Short mmCIF file of C-alpha atoms in Angstrom, two decimals:
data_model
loop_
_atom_site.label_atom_id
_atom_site.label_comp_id
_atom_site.label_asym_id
_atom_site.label_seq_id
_atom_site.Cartn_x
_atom_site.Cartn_y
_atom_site.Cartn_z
CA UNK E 1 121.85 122.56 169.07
CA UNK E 2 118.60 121.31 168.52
CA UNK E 3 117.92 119.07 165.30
CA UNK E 4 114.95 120.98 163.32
CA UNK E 5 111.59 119.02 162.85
CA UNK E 6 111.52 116.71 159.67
CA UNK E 7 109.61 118.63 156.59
CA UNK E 8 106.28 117.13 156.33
CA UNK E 9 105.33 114.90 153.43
CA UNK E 10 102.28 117.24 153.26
CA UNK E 11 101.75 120.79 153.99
CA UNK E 12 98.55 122.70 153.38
CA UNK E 13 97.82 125.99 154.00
CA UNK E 14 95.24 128.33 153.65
CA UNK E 15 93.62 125.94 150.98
CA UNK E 16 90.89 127.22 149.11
CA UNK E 17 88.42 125.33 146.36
CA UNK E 18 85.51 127.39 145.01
CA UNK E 19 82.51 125.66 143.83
CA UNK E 20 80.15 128.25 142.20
CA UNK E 21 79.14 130.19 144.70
CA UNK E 22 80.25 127.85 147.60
CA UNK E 23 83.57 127.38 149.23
CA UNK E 24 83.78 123.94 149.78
CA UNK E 25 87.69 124.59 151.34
CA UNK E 26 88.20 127.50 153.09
CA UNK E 27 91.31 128.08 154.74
CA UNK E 28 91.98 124.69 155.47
CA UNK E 29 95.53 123.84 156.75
CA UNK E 30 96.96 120.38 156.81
CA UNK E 31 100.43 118.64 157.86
CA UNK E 32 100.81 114.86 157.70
CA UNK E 33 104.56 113.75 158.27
CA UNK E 34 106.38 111.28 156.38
CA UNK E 35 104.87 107.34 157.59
CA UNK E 36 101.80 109.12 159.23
CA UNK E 37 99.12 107.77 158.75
CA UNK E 38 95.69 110.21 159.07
CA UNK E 39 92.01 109.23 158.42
CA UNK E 40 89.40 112.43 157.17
CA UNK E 41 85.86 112.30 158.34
CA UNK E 42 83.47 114.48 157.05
CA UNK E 43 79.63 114.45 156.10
CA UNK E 44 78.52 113.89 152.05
CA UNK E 45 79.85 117.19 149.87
CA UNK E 46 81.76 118.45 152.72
CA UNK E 47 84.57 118.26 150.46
CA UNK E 48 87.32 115.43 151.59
CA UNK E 49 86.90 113.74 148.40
CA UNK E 50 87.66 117.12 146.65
CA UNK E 51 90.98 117.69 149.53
CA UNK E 52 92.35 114.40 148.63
CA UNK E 53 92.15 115.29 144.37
CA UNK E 54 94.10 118.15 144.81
CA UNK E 55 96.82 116.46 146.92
CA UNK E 56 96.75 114.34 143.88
CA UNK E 57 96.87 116.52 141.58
CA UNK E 58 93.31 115.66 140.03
CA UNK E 59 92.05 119.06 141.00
CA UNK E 60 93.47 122.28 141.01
CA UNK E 61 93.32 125.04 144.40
CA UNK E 62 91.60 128.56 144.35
CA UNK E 63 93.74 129.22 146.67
CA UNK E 64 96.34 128.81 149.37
CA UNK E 65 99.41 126.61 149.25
CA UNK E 66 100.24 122.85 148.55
CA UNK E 67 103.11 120.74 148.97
CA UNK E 68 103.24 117.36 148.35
CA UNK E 69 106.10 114.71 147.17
CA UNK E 70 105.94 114.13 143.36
CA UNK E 71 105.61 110.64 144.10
CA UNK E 72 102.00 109.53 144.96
CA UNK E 73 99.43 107.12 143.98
CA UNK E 74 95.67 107.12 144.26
CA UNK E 75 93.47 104.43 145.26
CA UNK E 76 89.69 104.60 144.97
CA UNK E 77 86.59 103.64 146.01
CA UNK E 78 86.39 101.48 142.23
CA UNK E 79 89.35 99.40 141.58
CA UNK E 80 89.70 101.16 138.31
CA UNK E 81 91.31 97.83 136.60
CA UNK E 82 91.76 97.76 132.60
CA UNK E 83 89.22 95.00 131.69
CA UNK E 84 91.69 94.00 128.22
CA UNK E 85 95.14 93.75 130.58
CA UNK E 86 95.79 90.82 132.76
CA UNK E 87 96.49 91.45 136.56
CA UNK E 88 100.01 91.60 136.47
CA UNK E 89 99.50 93.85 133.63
CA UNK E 90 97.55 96.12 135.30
CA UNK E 91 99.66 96.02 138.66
CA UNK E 92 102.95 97.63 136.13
CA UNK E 93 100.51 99.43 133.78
CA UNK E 94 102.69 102.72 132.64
CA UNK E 95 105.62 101.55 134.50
CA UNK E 96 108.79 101.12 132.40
CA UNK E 97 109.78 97.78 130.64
CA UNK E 98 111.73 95.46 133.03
CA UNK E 99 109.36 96.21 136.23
CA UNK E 100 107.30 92.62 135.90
CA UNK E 101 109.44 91.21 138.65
CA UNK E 102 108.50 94.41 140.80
CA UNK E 103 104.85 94.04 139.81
CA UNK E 104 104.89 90.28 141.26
CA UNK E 105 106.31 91.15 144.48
CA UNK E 106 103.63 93.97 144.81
CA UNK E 107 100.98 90.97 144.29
CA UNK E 108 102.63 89.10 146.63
CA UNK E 109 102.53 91.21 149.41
CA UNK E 110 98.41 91.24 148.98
CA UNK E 111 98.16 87.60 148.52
CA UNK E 112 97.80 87.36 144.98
CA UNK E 113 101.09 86.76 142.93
CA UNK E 114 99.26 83.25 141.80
CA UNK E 115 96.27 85.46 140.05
CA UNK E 116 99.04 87.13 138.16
CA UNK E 117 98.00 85.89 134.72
CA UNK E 118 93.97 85.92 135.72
CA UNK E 119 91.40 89.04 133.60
CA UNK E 120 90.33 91.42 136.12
CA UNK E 121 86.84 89.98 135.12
CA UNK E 122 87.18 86.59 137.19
CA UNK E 123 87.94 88.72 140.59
CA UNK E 124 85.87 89.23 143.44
CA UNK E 125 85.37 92.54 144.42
CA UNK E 126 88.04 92.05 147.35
CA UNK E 127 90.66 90.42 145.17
CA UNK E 128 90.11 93.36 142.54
CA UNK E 129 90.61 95.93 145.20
CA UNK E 130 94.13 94.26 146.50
CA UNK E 131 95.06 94.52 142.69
CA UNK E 132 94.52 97.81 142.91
CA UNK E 133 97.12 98.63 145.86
CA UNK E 134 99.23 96.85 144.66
CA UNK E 135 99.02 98.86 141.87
CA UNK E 136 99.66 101.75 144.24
CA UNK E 137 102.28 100.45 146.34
CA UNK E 138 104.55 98.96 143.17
CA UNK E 139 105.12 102.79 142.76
CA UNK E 140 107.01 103.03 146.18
CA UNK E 141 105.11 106.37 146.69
CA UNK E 142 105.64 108.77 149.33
CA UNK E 143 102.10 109.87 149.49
CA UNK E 144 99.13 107.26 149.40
CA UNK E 145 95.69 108.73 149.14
CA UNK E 146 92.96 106.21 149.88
CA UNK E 147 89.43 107.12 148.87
CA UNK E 148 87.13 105.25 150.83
CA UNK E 149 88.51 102.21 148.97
CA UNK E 150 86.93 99.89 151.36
CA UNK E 151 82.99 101.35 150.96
CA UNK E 152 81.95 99.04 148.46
CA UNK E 153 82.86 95.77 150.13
CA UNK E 154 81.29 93.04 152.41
CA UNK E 155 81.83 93.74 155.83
CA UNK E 156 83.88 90.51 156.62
CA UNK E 157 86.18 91.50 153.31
CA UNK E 158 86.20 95.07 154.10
CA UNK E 159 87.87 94.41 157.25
CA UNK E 160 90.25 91.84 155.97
CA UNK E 161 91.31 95.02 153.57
CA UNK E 162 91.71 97.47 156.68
CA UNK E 163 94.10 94.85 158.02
CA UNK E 164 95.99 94.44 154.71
CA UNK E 165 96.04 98.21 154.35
CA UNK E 166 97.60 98.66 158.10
CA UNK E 167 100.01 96.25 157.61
CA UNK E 168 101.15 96.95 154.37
CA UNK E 169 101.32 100.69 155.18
CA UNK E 170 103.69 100.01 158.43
CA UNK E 171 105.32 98.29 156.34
CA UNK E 172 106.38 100.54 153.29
CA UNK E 173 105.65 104.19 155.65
CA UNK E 174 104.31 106.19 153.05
CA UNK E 175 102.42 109.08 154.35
CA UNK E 176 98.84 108.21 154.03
CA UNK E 177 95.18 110.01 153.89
CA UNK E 178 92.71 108.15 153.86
CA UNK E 179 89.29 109.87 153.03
CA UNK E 180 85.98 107.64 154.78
CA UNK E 181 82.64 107.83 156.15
CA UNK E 182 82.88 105.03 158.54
CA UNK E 183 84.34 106.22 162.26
CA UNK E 184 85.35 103.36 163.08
CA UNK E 185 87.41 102.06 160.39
CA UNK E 186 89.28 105.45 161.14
CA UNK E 187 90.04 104.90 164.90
CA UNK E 188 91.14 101.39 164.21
CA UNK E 189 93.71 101.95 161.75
CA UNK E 190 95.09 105.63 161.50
CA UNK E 191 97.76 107.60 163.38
CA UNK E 192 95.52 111.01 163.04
CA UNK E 193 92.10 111.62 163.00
CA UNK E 194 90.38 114.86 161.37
CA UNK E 195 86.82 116.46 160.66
CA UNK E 196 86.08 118.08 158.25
CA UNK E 197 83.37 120.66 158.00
CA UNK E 198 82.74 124.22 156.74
CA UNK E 199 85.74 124.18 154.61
CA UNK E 200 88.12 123.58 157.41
CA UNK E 201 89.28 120.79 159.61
CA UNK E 202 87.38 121.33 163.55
CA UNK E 203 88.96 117.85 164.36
CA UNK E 204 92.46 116.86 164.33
CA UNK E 205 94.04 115.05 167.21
CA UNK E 206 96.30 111.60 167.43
CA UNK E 207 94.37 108.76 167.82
CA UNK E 208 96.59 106.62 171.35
CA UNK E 209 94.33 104.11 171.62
CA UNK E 210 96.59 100.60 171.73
CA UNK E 211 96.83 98.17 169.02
CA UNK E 212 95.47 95.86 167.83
CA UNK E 213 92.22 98.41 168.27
CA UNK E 214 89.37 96.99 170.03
CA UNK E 215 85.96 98.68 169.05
CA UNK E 216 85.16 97.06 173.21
CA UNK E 217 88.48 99.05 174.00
CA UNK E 218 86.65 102.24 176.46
CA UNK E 219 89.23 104.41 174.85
CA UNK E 220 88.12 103.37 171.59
CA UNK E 221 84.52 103.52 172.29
CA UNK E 222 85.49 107.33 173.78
CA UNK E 223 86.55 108.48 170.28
CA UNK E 224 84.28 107.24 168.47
CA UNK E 225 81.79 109.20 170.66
CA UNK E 226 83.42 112.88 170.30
CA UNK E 227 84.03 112.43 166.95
CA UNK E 228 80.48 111.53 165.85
CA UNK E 229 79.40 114.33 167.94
CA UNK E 230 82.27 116.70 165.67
CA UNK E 231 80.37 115.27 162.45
CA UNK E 232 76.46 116.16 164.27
CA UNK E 233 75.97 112.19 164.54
CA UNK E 234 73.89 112.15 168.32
CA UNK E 235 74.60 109.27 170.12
CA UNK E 236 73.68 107.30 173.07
CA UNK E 237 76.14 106.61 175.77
CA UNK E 238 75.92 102.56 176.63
CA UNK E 239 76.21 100.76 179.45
CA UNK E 240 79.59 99.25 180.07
CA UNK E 241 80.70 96.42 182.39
CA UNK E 242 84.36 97.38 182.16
CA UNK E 243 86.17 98.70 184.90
CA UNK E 244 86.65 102.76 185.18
CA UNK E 245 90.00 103.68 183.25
CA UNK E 246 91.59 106.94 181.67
CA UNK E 247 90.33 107.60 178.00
CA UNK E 248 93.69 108.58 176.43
CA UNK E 249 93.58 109.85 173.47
CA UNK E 250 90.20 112.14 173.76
CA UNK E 251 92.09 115.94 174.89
#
């Protein structure tokens, strides 16, 4: 007899958010499984930001069904640090008493367990971001929800981050969303990619391309193309001196 499938970290069904007179979610229907890791697209207001609050619980539904693990942690686009607690403070802020050795392991992990007694103040914007998931991942959650936590940093730090975030994620296999505007930073690190648009997902396939990504990778470069084209984004097919090869993951 056949095992049955594992019950997804997150099922969504039928999901429906009601904005005036405007359904910014209409009948939208989600699975990510446990350790799956899946990256939204979507243009401004098309309403990923407003998916991933409800699957926090930071929103409520107008509509439809939600199931998600009662453990989950948020990270956003603002690290979101208490300015009066030191870092370690902040890392096992509203955990209970005893956790401080959990809370240094966390910083360990993204690179900062000797900025443990430093004000969130004398961070860079990089460092204050890895305080952040750490933050997150000293939880041990089932469900990480990422909201475009990388958007408001250099480009050399920002992919540092996306590297962190992989690795840390493999690591630990939570299920993961992570809610961006940038196409590529979605090909190179998730499982899953979706579109969003029109209240409901027109995009959702596994992204097969090999890893370490390569944005040179044709297969790469082949998904990037359709799914610009899902989000309206015209583009320009270029010139390539690679050889001819299957695109795998593009069905």
């Amino acid at each position: 007899m056949t095992d049955p499938a594992p019950r997804p970290a997150v099922r969504v069904r039928e999901l429906r958010r009601v904005f005036g007179d405007r359904a910014v979610l209409d009948g939208l229907r989600l699975d990510i499984a446990r350790g799956e890791f899946v990256a939204l697209l979507g243009a401004s207001g098309s309403g990923k930001t407003t998916l991933l609050r409800i699957l926090g619980a930071l929103d409520g539904a107008d509509g439809g069904e939600v199931l998600v693990p009662e453990a989950r942690t948020v990270v956003f686009q603002e690290p979101r640090l208490v300015p009066s607690k030191k870092v370690l403070a902040n890392v096992t802020v509203a955990l209970p008493r005893g956790r401080s050795g959990h809370g240094l392991r966390a910083l360990a992990e993204v690179g900062l367990e000797r900025h443990a007694d430093a004000w969130p103040a004398t961070l860079s914007g990089g460092e204050a971001q890895r305080v952040a998931l750490a933050r997150a991942l000293v939880r041990e959650p089932e469900l990480l929800l990422l909201d475009e936590p990388f958007a408001a940093l250099d480009a050399l730090t920002r992919l540092k981050m996306q590297d962190l975030v992989g690795e840390l994620c493999r690591k630990h296999r939570p299920a993961v969303l992570l809610v961006t505007h940038d196409v590529d930073e979605a090909v190179r690190l998730a499982d899953r990619v979706a579109v969003l648009r029109d209240g409901r997902l027109v995009t959702d396939e596994p992204v097969t391309v090999d890893r370490p990504r390569d944005p040179g990778d044709p297969a790469f470069g082949a998904l990037r193309r359709r799914l610009l084209d899902d989000l309206g984004v015209a583009t320009t097919p270029q010139p390539s001196t690679a050889p001819e090869r299957t695109e795998v993951g593009v069905i």
